[in-house]
PDB file of C-alpha atoms and ligand atoms in Angstrom:
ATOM      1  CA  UNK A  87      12.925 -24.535  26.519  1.00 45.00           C
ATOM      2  CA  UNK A  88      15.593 -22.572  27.909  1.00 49.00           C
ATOM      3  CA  UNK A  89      15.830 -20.274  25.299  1.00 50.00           C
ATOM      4  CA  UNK A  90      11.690 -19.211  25.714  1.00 52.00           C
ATOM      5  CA  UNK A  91      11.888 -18.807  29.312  1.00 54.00           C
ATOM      6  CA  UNK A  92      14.812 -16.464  28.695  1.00 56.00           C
ATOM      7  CA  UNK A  93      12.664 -14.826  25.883  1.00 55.00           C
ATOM      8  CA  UNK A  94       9.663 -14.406  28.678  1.00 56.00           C
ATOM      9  CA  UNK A  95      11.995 -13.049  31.111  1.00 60.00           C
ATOM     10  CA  UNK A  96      13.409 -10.752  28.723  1.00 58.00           C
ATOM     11  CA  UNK A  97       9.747  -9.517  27.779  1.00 60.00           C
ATOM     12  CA  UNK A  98       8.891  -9.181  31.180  1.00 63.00           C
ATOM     13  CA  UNK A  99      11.797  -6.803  32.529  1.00 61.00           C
ATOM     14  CA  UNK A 100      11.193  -4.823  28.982  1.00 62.00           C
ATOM     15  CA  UNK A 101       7.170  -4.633  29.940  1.00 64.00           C
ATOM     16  CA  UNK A 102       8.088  -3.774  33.380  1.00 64.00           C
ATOM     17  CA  UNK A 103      10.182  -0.572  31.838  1.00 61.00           C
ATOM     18  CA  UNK A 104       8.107   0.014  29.651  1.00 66.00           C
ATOM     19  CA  UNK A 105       5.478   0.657  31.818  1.00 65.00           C
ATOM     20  CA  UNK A 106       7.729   2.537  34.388  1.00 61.00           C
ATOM     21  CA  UNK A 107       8.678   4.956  32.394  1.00 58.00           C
ATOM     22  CA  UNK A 108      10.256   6.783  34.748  1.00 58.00           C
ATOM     23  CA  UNK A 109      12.951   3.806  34.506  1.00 63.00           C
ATOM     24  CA  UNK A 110      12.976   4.183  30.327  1.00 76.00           C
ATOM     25  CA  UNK A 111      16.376   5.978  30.736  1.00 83.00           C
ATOM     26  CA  UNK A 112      15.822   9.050  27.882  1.00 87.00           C
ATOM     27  CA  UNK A 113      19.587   9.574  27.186  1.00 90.00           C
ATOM     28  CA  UNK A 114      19.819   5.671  25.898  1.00 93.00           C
ATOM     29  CA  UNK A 115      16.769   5.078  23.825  1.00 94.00           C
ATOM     30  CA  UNK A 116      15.760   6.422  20.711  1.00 97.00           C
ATOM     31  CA  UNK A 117      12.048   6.160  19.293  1.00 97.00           C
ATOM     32  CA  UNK A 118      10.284   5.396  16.609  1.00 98.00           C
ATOM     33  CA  UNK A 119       7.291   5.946  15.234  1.00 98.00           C
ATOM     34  CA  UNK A 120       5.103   5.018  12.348  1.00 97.00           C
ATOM     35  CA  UNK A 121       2.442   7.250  11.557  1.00 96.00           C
ATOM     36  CA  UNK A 122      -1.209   6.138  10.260  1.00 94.00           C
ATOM     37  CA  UNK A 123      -2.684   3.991  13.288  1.00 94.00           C
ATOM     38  CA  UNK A 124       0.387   4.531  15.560  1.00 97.00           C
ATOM     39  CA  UNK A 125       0.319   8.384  16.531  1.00 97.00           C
ATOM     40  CA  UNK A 126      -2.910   9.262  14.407  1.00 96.00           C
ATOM     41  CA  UNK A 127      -6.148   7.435  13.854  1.00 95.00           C
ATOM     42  CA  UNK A 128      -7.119   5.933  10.255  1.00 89.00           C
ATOM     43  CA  UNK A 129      -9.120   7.830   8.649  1.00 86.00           C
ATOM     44  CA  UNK A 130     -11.266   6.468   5.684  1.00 80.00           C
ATOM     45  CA  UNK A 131      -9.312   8.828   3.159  1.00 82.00           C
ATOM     46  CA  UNK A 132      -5.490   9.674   3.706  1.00 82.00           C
ATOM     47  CA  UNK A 133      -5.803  13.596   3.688  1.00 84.00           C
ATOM     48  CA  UNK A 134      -8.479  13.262   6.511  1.00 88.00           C
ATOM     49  CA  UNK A 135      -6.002  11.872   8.657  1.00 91.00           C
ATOM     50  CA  UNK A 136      -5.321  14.251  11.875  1.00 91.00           C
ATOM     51  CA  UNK A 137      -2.806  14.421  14.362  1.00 93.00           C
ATOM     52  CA  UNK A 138      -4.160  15.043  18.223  1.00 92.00           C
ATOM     53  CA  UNK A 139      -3.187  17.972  19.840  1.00 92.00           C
ATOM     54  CA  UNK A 140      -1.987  15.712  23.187  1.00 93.00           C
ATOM     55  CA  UNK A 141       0.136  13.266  20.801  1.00 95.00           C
ATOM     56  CA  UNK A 142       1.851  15.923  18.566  1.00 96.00           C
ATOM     57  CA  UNK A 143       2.955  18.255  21.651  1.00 95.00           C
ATOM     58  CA  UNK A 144       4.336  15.207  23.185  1.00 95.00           C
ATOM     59  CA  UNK A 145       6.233  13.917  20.595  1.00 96.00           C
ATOM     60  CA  UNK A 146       7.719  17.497  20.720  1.00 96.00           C
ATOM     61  CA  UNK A 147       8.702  16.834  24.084  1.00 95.00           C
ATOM     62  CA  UNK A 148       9.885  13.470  24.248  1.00 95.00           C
ATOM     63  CA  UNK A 149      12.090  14.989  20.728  1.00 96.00           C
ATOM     64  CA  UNK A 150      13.430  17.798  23.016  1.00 95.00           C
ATOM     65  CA  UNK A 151      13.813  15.571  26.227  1.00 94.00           C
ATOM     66  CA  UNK A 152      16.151  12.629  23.951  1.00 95.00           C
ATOM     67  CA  UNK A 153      18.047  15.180  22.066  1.00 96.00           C
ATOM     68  CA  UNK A 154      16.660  14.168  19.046  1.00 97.00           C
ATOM     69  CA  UNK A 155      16.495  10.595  18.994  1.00 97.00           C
ATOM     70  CA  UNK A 156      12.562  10.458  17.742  1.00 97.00           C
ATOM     71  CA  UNK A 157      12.087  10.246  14.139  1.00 97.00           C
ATOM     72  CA  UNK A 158       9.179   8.916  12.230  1.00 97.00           C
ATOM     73  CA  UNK A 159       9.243   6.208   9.751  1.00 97.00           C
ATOM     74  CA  UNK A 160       5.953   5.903   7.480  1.00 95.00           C
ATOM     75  CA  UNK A 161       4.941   4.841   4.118  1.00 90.00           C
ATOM     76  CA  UNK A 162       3.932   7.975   3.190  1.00 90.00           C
ATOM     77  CA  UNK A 163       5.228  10.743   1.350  1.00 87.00           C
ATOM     78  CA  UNK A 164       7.644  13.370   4.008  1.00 89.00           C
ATOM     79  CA  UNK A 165       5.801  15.937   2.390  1.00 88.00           C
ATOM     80  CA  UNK A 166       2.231  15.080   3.999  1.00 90.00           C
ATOM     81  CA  UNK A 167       3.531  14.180   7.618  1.00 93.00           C
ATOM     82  CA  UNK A 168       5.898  17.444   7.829  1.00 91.00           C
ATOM     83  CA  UNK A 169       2.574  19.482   8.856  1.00 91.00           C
ATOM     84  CA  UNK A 170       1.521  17.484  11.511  1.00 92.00           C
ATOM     85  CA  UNK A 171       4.747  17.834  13.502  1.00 91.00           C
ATOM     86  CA  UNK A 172       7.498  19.908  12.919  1.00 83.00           C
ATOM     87  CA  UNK A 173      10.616  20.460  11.363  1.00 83.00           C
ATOM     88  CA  UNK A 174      12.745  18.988  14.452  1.00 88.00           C
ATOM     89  CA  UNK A 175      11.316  15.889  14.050  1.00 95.00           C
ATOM     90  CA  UNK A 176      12.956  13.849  10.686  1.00 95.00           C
ATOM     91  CA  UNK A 177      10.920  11.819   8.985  1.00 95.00           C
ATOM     92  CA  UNK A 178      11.360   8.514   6.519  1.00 94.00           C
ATOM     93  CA  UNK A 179       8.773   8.033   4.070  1.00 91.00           C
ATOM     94  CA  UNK A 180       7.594   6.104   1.459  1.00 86.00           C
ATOM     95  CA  UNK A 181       8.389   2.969   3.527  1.00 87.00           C
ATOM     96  CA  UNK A 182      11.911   4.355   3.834  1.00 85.00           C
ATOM     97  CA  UNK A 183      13.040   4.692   0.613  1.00 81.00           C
ATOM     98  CA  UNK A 184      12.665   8.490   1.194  1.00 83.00           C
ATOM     99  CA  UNK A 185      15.375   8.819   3.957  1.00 86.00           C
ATOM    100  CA  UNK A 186      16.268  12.395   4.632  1.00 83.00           C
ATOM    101  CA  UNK A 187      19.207  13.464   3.159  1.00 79.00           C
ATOM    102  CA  UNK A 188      19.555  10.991   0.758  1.00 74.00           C
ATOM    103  CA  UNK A 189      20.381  11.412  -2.369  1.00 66.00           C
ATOM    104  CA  UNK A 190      17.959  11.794  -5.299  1.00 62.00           C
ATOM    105  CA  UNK A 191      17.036   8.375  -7.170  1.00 66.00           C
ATOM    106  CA  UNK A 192      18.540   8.305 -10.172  1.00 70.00           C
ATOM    107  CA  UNK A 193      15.855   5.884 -11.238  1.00 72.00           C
ATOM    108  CA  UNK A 194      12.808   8.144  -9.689  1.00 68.00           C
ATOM    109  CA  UNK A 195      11.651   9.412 -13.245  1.00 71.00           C
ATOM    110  CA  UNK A 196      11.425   6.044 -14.659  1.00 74.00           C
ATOM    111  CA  UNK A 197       9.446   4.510 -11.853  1.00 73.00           C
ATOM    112  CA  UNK A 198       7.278   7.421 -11.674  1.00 74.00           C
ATOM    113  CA  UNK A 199       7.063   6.982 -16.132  1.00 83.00           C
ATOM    114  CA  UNK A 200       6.471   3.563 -15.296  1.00 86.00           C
ATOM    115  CA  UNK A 201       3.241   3.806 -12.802  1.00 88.00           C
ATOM    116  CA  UNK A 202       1.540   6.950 -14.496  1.00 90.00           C
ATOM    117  CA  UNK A 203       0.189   4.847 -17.569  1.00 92.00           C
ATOM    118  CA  UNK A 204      -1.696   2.847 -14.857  1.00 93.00           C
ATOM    119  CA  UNK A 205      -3.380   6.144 -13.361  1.00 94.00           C
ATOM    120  CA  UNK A 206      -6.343   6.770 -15.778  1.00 95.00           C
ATOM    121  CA  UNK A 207      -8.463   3.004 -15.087  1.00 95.00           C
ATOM    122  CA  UNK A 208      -7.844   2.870 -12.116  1.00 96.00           C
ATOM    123  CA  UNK A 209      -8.935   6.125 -11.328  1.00 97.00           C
ATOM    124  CA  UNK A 210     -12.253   5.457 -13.158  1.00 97.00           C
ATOM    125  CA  UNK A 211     -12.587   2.434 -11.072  1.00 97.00           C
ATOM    126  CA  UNK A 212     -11.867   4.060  -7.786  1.00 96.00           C
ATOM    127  CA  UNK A 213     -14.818   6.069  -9.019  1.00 97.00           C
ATOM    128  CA  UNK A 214     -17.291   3.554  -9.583  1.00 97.00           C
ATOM    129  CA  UNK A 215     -16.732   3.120  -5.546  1.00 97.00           C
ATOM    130  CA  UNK A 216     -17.798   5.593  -3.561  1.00 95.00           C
ATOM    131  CA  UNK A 217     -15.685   5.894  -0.529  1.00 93.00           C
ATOM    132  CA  UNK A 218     -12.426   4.106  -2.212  1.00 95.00           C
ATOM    133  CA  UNK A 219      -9.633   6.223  -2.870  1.00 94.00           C
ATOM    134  CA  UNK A 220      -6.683   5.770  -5.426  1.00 95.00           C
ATOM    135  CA  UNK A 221      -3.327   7.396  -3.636  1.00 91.00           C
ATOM    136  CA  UNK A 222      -1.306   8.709  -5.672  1.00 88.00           C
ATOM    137  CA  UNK A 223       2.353   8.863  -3.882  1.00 83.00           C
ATOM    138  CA  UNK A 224       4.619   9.373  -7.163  1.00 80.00           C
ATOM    139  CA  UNK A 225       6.599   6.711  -6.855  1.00 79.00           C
ATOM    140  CA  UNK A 226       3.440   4.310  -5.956  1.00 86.00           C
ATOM    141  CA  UNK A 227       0.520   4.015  -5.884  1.00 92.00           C
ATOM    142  CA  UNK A 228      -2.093   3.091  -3.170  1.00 93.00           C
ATOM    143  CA  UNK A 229      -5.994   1.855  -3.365  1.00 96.00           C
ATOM    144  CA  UNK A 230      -8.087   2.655  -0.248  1.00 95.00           C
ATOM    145  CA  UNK A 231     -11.282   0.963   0.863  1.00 95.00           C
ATOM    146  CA  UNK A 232     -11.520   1.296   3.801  1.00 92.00           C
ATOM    147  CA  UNK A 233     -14.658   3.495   3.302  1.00 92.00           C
ATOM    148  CA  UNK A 234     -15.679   1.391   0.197  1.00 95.00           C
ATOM    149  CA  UNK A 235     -15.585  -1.944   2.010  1.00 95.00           C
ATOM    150  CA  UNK A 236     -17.585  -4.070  -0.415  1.00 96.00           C
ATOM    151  CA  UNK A 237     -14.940  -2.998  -3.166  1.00 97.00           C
ATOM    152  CA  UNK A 238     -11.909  -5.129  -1.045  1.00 97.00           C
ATOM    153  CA  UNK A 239     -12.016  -8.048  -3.804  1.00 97.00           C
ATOM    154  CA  UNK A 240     -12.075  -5.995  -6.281  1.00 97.00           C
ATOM    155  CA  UNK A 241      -9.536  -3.817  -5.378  1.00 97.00           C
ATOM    156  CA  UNK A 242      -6.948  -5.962  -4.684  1.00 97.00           C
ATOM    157  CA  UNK A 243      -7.486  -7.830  -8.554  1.00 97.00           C
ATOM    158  CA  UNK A 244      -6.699  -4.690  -9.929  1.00 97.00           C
ATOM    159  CA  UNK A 245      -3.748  -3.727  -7.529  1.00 96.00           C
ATOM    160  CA  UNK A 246      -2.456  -7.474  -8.546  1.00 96.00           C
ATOM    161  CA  UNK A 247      -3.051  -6.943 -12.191  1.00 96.00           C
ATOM    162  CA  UNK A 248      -1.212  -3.206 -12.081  1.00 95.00           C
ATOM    163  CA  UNK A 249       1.725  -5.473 -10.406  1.00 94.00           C
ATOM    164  CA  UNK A 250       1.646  -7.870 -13.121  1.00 94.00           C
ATOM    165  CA  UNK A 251       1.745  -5.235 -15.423  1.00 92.00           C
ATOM    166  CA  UNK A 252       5.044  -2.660 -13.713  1.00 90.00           C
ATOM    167  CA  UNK A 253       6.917  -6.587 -13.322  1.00 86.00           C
ATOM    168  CA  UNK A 254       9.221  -7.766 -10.901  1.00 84.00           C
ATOM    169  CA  UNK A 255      11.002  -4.716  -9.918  1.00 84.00           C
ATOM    170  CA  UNK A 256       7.513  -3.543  -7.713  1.00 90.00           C
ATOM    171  CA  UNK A 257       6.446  -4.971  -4.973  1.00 89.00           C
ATOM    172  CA  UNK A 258       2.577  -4.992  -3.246  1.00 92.00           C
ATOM    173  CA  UNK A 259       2.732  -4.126   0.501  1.00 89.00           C
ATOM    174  CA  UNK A 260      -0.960  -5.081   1.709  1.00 91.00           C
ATOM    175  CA  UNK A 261      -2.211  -2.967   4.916  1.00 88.00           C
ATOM    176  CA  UNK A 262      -5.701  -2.339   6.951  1.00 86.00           C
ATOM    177  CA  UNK A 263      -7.939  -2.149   4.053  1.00 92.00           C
ATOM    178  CA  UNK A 264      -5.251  -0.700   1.887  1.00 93.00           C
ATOM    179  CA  UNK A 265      -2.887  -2.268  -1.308  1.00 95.00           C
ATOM    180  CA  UNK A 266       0.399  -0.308  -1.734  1.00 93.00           C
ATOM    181  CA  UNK A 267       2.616  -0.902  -5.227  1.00 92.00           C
ATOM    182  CA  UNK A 268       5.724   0.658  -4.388  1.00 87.00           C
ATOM    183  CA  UNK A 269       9.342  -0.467  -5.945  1.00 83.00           C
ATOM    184  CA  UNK A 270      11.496  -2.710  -4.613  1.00 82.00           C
ATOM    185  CA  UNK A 271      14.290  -1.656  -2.220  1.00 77.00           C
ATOM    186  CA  UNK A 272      14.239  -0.364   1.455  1.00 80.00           C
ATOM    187  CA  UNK A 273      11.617  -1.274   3.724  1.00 89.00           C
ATOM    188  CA  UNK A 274      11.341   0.530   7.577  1.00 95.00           C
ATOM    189  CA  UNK A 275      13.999  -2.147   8.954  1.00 95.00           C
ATOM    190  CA  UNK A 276      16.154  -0.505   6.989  1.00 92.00           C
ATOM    191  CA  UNK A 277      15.065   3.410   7.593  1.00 94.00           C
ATOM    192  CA  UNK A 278      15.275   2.573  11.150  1.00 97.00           C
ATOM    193  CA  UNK A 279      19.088   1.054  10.921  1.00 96.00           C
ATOM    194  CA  UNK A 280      19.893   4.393   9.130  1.00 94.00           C
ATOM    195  CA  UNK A 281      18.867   6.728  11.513  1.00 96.00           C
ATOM    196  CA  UNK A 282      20.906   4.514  14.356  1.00 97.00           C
ATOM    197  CA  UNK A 283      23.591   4.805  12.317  1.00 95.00           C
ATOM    198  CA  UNK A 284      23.702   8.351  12.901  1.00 95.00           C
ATOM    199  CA  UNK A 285      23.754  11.091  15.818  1.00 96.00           C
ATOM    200  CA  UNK A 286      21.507  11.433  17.667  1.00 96.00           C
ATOM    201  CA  UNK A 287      20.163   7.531  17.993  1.00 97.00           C
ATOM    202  CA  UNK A 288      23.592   5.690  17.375  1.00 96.00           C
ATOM    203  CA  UNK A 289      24.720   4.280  20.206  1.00 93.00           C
ATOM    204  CA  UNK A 290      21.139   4.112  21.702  1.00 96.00           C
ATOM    205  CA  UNK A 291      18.402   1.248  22.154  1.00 95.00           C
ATOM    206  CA  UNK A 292      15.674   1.835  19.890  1.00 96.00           C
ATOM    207  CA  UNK A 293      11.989   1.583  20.416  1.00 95.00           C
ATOM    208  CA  UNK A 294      10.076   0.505  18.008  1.00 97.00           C
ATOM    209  CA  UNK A 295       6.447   1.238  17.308  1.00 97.00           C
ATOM    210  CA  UNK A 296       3.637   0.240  14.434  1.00 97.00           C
ATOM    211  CA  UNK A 297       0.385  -1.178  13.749  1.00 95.00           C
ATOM    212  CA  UNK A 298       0.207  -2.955  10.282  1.00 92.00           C
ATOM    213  CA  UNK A 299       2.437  -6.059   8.144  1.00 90.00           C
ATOM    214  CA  UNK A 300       4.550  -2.970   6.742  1.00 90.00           C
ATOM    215  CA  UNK A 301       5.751  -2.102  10.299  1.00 95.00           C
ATOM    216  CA  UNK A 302       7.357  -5.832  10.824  1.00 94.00           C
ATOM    217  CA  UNK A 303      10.828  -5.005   9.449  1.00 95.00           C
ATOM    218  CA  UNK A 304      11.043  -1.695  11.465  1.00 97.00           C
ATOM    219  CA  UNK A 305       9.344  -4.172  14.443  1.00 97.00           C
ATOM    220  CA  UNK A 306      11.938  -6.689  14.001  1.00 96.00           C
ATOM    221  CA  UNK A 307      14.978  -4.084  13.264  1.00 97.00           C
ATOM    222  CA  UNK A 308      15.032  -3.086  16.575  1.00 96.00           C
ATOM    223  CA  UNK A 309      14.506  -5.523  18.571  1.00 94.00           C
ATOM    224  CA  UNK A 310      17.837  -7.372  16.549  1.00 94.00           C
ATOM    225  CA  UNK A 311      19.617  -3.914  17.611  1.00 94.00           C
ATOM    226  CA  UNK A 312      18.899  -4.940  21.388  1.00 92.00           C
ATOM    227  CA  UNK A 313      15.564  -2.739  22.035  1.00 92.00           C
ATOM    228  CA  UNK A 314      11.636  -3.032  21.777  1.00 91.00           C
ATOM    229  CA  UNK A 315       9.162  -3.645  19.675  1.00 94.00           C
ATOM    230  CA  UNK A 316       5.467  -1.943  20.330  1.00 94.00           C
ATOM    231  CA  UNK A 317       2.749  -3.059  18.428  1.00 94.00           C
ATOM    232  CA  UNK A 318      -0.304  -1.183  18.077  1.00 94.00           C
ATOM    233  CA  UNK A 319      -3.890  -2.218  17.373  1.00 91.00           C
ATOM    234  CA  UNK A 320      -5.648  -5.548  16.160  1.00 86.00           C
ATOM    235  CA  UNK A 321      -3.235  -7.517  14.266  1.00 83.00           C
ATOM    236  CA  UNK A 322      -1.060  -9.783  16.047  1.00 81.00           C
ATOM    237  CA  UNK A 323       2.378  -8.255  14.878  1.00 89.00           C
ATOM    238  CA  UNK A 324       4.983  -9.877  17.154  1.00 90.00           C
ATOM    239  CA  UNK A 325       6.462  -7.487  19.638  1.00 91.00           C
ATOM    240  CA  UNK A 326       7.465  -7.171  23.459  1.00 88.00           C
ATOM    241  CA  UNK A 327       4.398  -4.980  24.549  1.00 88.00           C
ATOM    242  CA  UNK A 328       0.849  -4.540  22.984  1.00 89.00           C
ATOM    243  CA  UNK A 329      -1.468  -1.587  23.302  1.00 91.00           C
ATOM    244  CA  UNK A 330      -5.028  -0.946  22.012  1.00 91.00           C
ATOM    245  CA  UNK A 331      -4.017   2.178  19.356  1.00 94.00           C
ATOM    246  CA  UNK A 332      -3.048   5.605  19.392  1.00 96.00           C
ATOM    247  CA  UNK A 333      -5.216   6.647  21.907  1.00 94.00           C
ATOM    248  CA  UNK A 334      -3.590   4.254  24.258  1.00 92.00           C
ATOM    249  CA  UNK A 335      -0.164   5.322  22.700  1.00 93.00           C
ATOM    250  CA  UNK A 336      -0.887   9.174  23.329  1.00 94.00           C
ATOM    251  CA  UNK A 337      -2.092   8.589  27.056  1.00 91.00           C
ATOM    252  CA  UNK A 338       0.915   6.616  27.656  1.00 88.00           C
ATOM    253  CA  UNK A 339       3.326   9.218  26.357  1.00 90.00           C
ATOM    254  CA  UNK A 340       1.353  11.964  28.162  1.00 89.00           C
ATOM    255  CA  UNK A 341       1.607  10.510  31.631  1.00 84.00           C
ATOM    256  CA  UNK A 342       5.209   8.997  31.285  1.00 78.00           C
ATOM    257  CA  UNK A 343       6.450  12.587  30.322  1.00 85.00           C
ATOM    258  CA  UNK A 344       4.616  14.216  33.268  1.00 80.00           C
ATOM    259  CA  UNK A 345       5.243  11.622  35.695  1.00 69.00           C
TER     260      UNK A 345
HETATM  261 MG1  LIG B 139       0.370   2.320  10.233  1.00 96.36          MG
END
């Protein structure tokens, strides 16, 4: 019992800051961000995804007013998130096993060989769904139906049968109305204990923030390196503070940075 009152009180006083941001001492946090459904809405297809004009300046800021300490960790390629933002801002992607300056994987043209045989079907059956999308992400794959929703069942037998198919060195990362294959290895936990290994987050407390199942180790990374986990959105991802979406994220940011 003790221990959950302490967890409540702990909540509370990290709520309370939270919400006063003016008390969220910039010099000692760092922040972190994933990107579809955190700082930009889902869109039905990937590319139609589009960062707000409010959000993206702010995240600008907040970059400039921590030194640095605001990177973004998403399960996308770095290539498609470098647009919305800018070159300040360093980015993790594919789930973090695209960590910026990291070294090439020496394995990258095998996985790649090993996924493209699996291209041609189910890019014929993305077709025969109108609104589904088939993402390819080189070293993964993704199926979208979130504008296909009657195709959910049988998107995810196929995604299960291309897993059963690459074997047990792939993994499938389920999301809103999305089935990722991607290879085993890092996950966002371990992006985000990367970056605070490094200047300018290390010696920081990190804050934490995502919206889906593939946001949990990044969720429960920093919270285990004494900071806060944000949750965004419908699913009940444990964290310290809840907020409706991005929208709610953005106005947040806006009025903390001008207060
Ligand atoms: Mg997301």
């Amino acid at each position: 019992m003790r221990c959950c009152v302490r967890r409540w009180k702990r909540t509370e006083i990290l709520r309370d800051i939270f919400k006063d941001f003016g008390s969220l001492d910039l010099d000692q946090h760092a922040f972190f961000f994933d990107f579809d459904g955190t700082l930009a809405e889902i869109a039905p297809r990937p590319q139609d995804v589009s960062l707000g004009f409010g959000i993206r300046r702010d995240i600008l800021r907040l970059s400039e007013r921590t030194n640095g300490a605001v990177a973004i960790i998403t399960g996308r390629n770095r290539d498609e998130i470098t647009p919305h933002l800018d070159a300040t801002i360093p980015i993790a992607g594919l789930h973090g096993v695209d960590f910026p300056g990291n070294a090439a994987d020496p394995d990258l043209a095998e996985k790649v060989a090993a996924i493209r045989p699996l291209l041609p079907a189910l890019t014929d059956l993305v077709a025969t769904y109108p609104g589904a999308v088939l993402e390819d992400k080189g070293q993964g794959l993704a199926l979208h139906w979130r504008g296909a929703p009657s195709s959910e069942a049988v998107m995810l037998a196929a995604a299960n049968q291309s897993l059963a198919l690459l074997g047990a060195n792939w993994r499938l990362q389920l999301g809103k109305s999305v089935a990722e294959i991607r290879p085993v290895g890092d996950d966002k936990g371990v992006a985000l204990r990367r970056f605070m290994a490094q200047p300018p987050f290390a010696d920081r407390r990190p804050i934490a923030f995502g919206d889906d199942l593939n946001d949990l180790p990044m969720l429960e990374a920093a919270r285990e390196s004494g900071g806060m986990a944000v949750a965004l959105g419908e699913r009940d991802l444990p964290a310290d503070i809840h907020l409706s979406g991005p929208a709610e994220l953005a106005d947040w940011l806006e009025r903390r940075l001008e207060a």
